[in-house]
PDB file of C-alpha atoms in Angstrom:
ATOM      1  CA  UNK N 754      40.798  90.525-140.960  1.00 78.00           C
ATOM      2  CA  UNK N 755      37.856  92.301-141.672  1.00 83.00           C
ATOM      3  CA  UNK N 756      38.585  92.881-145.453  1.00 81.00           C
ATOM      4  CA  UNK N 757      39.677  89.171-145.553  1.00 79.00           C
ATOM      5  CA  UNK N 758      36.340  87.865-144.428  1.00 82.00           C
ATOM      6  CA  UNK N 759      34.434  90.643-146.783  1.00 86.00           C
ATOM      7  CA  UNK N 760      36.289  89.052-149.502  1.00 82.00           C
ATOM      8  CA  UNK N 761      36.098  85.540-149.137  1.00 83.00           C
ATOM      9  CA  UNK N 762      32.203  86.527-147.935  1.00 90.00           C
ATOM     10  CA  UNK N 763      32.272  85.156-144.778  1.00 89.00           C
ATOM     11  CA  UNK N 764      32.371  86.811-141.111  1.00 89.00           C
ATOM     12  CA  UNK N 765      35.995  87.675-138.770  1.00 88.00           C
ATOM     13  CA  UNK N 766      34.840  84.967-136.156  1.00 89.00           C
ATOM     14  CA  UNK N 767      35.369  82.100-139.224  1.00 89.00           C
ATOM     15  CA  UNK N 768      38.407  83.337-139.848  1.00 87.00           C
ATOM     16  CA  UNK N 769      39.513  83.353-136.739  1.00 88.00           C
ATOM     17  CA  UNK N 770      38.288  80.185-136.014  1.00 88.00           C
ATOM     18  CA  UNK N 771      40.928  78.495-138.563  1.00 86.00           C
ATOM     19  CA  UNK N 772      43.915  81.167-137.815  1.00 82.00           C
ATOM     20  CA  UNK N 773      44.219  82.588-134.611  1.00 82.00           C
ATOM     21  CA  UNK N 774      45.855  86.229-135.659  1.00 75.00           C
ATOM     22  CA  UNK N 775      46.855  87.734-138.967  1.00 74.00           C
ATOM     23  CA  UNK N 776      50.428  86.229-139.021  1.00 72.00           C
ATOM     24  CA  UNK N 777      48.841  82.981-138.700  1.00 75.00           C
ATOM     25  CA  UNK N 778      47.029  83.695-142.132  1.00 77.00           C
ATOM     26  CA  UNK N 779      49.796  85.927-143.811  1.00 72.00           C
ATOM     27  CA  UNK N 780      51.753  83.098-143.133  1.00 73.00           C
ATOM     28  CA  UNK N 781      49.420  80.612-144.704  1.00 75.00           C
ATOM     29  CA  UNK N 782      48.358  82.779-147.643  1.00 72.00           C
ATOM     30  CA  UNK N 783      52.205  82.985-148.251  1.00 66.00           C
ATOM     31  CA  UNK N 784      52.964  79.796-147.991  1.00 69.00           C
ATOM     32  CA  UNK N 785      49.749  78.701-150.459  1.00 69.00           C
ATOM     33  CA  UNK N 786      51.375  81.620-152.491  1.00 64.00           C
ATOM     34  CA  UNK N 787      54.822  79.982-152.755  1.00 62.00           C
ATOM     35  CA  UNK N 788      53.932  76.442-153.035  1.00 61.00           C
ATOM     36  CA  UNK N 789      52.285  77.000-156.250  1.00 57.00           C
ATOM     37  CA  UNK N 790      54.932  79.119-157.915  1.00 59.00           C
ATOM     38  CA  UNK N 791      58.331  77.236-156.321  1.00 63.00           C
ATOM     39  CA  UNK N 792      59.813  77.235-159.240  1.00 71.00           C
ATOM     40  CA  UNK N 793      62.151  74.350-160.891  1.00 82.00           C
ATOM     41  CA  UNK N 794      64.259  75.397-163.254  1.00 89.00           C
ATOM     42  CA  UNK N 795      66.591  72.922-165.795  1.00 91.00           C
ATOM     43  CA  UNK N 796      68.544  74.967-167.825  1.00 95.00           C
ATOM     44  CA  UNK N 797      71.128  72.205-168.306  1.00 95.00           C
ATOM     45  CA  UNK N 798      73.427  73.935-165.712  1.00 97.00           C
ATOM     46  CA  UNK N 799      73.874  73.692-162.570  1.00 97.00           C
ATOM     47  CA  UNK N 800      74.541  77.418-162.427  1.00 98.00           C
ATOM     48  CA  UNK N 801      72.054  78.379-165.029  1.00 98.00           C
ATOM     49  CA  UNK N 802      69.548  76.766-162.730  1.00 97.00           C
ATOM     50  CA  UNK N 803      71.065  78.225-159.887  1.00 97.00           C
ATOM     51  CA  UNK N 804      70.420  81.990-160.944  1.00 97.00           C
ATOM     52  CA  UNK N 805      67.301  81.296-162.325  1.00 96.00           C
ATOM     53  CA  UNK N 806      66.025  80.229-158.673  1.00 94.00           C
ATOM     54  CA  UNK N 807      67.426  82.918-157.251  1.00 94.00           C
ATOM     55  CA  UNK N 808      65.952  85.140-159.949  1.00 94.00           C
ATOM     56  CA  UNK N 809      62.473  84.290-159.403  1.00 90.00           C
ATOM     57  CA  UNK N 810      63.020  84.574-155.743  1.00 87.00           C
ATOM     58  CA  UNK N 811      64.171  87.668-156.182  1.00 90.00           C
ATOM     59  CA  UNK N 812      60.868  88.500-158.193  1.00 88.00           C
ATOM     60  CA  UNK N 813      58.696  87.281-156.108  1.00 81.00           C
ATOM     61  CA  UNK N 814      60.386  88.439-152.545  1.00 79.00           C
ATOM     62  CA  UNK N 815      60.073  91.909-154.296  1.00 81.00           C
ATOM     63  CA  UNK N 816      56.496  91.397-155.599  1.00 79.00           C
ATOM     64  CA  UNK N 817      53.533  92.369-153.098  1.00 75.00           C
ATOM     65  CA  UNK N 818      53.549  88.737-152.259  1.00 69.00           C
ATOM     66  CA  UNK N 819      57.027  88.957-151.114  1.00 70.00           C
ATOM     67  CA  UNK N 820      56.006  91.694-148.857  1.00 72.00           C
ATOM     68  CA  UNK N 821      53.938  89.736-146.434  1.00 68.00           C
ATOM     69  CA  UNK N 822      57.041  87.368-145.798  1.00 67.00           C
ATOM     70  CA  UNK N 823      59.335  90.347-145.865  1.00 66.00           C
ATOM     71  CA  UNK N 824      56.786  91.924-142.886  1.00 70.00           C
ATOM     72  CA  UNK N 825      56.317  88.837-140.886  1.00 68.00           C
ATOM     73  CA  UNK N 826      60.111  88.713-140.602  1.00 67.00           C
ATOM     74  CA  UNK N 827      60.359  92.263-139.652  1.00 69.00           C
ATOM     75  CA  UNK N 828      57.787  91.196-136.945  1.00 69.00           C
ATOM     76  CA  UNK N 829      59.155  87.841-135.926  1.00 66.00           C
ATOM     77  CA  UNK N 830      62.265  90.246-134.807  1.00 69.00           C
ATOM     78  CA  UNK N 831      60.453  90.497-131.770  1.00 75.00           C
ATOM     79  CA  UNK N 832      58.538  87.993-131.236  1.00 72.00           C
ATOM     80  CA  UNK N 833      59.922  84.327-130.900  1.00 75.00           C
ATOM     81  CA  UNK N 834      56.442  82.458-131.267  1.00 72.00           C
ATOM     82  CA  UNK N 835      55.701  84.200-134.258  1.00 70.00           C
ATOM     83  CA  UNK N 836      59.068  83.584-135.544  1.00 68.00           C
ATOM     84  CA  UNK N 837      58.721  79.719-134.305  1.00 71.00           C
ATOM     85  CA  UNK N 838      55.191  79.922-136.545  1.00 69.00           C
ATOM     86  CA  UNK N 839      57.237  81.508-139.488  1.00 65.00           C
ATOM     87  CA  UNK N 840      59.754  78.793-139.411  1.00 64.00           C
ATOM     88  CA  UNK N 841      57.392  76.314-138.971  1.00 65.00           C
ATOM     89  CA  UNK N 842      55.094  77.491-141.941  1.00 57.00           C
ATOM     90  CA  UNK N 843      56.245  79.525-144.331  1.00 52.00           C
ATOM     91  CA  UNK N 844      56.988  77.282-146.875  1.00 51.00           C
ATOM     92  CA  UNK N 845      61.072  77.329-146.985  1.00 57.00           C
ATOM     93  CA  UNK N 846      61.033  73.284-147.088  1.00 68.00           C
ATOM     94  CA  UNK N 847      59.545  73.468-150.194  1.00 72.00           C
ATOM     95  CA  UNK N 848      62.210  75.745-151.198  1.00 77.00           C
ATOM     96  CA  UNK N 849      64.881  73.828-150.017  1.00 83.00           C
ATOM     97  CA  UNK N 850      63.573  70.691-151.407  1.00 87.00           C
ATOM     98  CA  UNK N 851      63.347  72.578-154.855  1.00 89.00           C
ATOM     99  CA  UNK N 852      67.519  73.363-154.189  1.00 93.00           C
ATOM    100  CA  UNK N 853      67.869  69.476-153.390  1.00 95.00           C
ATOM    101  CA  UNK N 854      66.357  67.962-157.085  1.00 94.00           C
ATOM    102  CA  UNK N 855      68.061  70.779-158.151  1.00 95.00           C
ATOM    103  CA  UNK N 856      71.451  69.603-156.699  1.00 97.00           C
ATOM    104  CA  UNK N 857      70.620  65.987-157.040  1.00 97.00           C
ATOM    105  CA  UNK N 858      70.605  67.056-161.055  1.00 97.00           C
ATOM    106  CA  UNK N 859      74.020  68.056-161.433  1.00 97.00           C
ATOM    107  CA  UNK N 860      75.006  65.418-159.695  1.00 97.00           C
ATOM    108  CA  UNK N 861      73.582  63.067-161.992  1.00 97.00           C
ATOM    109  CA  UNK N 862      75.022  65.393-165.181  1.00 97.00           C
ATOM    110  CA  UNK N 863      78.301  64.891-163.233  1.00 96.00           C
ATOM    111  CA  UNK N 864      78.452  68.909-162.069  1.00 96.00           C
ATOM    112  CA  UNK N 865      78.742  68.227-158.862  1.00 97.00           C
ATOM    113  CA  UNK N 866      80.293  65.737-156.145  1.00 97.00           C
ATOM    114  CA  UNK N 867      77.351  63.741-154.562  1.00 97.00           C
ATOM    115  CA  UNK N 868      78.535  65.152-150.979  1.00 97.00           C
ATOM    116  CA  UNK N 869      76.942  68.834-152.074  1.00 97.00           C
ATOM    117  CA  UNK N 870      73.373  66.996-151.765  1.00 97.00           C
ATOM    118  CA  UNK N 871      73.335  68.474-148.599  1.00 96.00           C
ATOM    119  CA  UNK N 872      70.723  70.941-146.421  1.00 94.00           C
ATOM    120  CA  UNK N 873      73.206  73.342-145.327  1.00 95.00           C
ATOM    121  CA  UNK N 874      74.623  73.654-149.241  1.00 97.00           C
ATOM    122  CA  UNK N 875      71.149  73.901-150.566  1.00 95.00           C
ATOM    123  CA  UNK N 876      69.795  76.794-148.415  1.00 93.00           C
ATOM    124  CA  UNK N 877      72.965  79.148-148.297  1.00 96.00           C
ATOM    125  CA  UNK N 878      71.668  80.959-151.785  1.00 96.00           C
ATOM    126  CA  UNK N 879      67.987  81.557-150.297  1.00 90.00           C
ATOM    127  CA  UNK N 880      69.700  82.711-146.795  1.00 90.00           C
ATOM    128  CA  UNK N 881      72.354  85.328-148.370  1.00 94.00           C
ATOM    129  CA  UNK N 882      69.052  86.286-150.586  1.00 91.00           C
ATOM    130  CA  UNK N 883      67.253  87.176-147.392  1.00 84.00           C
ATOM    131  CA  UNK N 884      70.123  88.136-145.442  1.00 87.00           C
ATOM    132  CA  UNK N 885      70.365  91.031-148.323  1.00 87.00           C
ATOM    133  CA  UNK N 886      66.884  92.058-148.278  1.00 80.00           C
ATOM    134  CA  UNK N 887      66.621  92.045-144.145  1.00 75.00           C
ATOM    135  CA  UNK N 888      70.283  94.226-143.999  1.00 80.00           C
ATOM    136  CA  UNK N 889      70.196  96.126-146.781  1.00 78.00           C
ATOM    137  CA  UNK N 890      66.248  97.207-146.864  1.00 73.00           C
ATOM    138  CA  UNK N 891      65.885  97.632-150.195  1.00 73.00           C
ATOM    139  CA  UNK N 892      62.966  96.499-152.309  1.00 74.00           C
ATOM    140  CA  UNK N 893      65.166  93.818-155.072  1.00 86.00           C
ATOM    141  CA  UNK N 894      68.786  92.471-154.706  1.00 91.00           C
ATOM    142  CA  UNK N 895      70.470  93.411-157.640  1.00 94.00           C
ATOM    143  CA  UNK N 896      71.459  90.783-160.251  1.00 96.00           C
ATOM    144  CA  UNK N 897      74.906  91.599-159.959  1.00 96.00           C
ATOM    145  CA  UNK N 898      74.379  90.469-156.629  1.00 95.00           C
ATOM    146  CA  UNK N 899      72.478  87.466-157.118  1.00 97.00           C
ATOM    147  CA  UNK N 900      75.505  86.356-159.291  1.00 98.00           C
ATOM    148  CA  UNK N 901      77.982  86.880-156.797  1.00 97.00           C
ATOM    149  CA  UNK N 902      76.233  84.636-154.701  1.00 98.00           C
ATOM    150  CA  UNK N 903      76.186  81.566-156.943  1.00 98.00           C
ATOM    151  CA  UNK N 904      79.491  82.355-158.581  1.00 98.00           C
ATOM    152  CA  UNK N 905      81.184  83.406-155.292  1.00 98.00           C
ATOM    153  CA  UNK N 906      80.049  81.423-153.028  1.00 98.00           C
ATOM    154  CA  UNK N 907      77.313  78.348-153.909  1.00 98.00           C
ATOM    155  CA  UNK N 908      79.132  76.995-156.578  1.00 98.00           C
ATOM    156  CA  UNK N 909      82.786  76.939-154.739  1.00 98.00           C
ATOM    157  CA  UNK N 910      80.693  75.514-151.845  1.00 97.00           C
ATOM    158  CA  UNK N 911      79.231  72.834-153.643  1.00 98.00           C
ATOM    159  CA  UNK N 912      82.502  71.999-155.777  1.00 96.00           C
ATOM    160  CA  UNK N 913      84.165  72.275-152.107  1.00 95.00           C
ATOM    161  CA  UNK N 914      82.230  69.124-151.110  1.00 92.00           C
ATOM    162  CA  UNK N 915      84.265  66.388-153.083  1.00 80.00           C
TER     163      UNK N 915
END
């Protein structure tokens, strides 16, 4: 906190003031962080568009950015308000609104079965994404792996929805 309030040339107690503890502003610089690089890919495909999102996840979960989300979860382990604050916050609607257009696309190219528009279908990608990074520990998910996951599983769920 104290090289946060150097920076932005202000004192701790102003920080504090607007968040309460440093997950409360990880989780806000994060979420500033991802809101203005969500991507939205059209490649034309659903699929295309599919890896690409999970591509630049990928990048930026394994970027230092990526690192404060990839701590706060480590830390939310343990702690259910901070993992009720991380839910709350962190900016995965704005993820899984990205999935939704990006659904809502190929069902207007005639990709997928309207049914697919669905929550649950759009955030099973990001959740196997951060299912590898919280299990496995390792600092990127392969690509191989980030095509098994749309060709193995999101796209069969999504055609599965007719």
């Amino acid at each position: 906190m104290d090289r946060v309030a150097a920076r932005a040339g202000t004192n701790k107690n102003a920080i504090y003031r607007r968040w309460p503890h440093r997950a409360a502003l990880g989780i806000a610089a994060y979420r500033h962080l991802s809101d203005a690089t969500m991507p939205n890919p059209d490649t034309g495909t659903l699929r295309g568009d599919a890896l690409e999102m999970l591509r630049q996840a990928n990048e930026t979960w394994s970027s230092p950015h990526g690192a404060v989300l990839r701590g706060l979860l480590a830390a939310a382990a343990d702690d259910p308000a901070l993992l009720d604050l991380v839910r709350e916050r962190s900016g995965a609607d704005t993820m899984d609104r990205a999935w939704l257009t990006m659904l809502e696309r190929a069902v207007a190219r005639g990709e997928a079965p309207p049914a697919a528009v669905h929550p649950r279908v759009a955030t099973t990608p990001t959740m196997l994404l951060r299912a590898d990074y919280a299990m496995r520990g390792i600092p990127s998910v392969p690509d191989e792996v980030l095509i098994e996951i749309v060709d193995e599983v999101f796209l069969p769920l999504v055609r599965g929805r007719a």
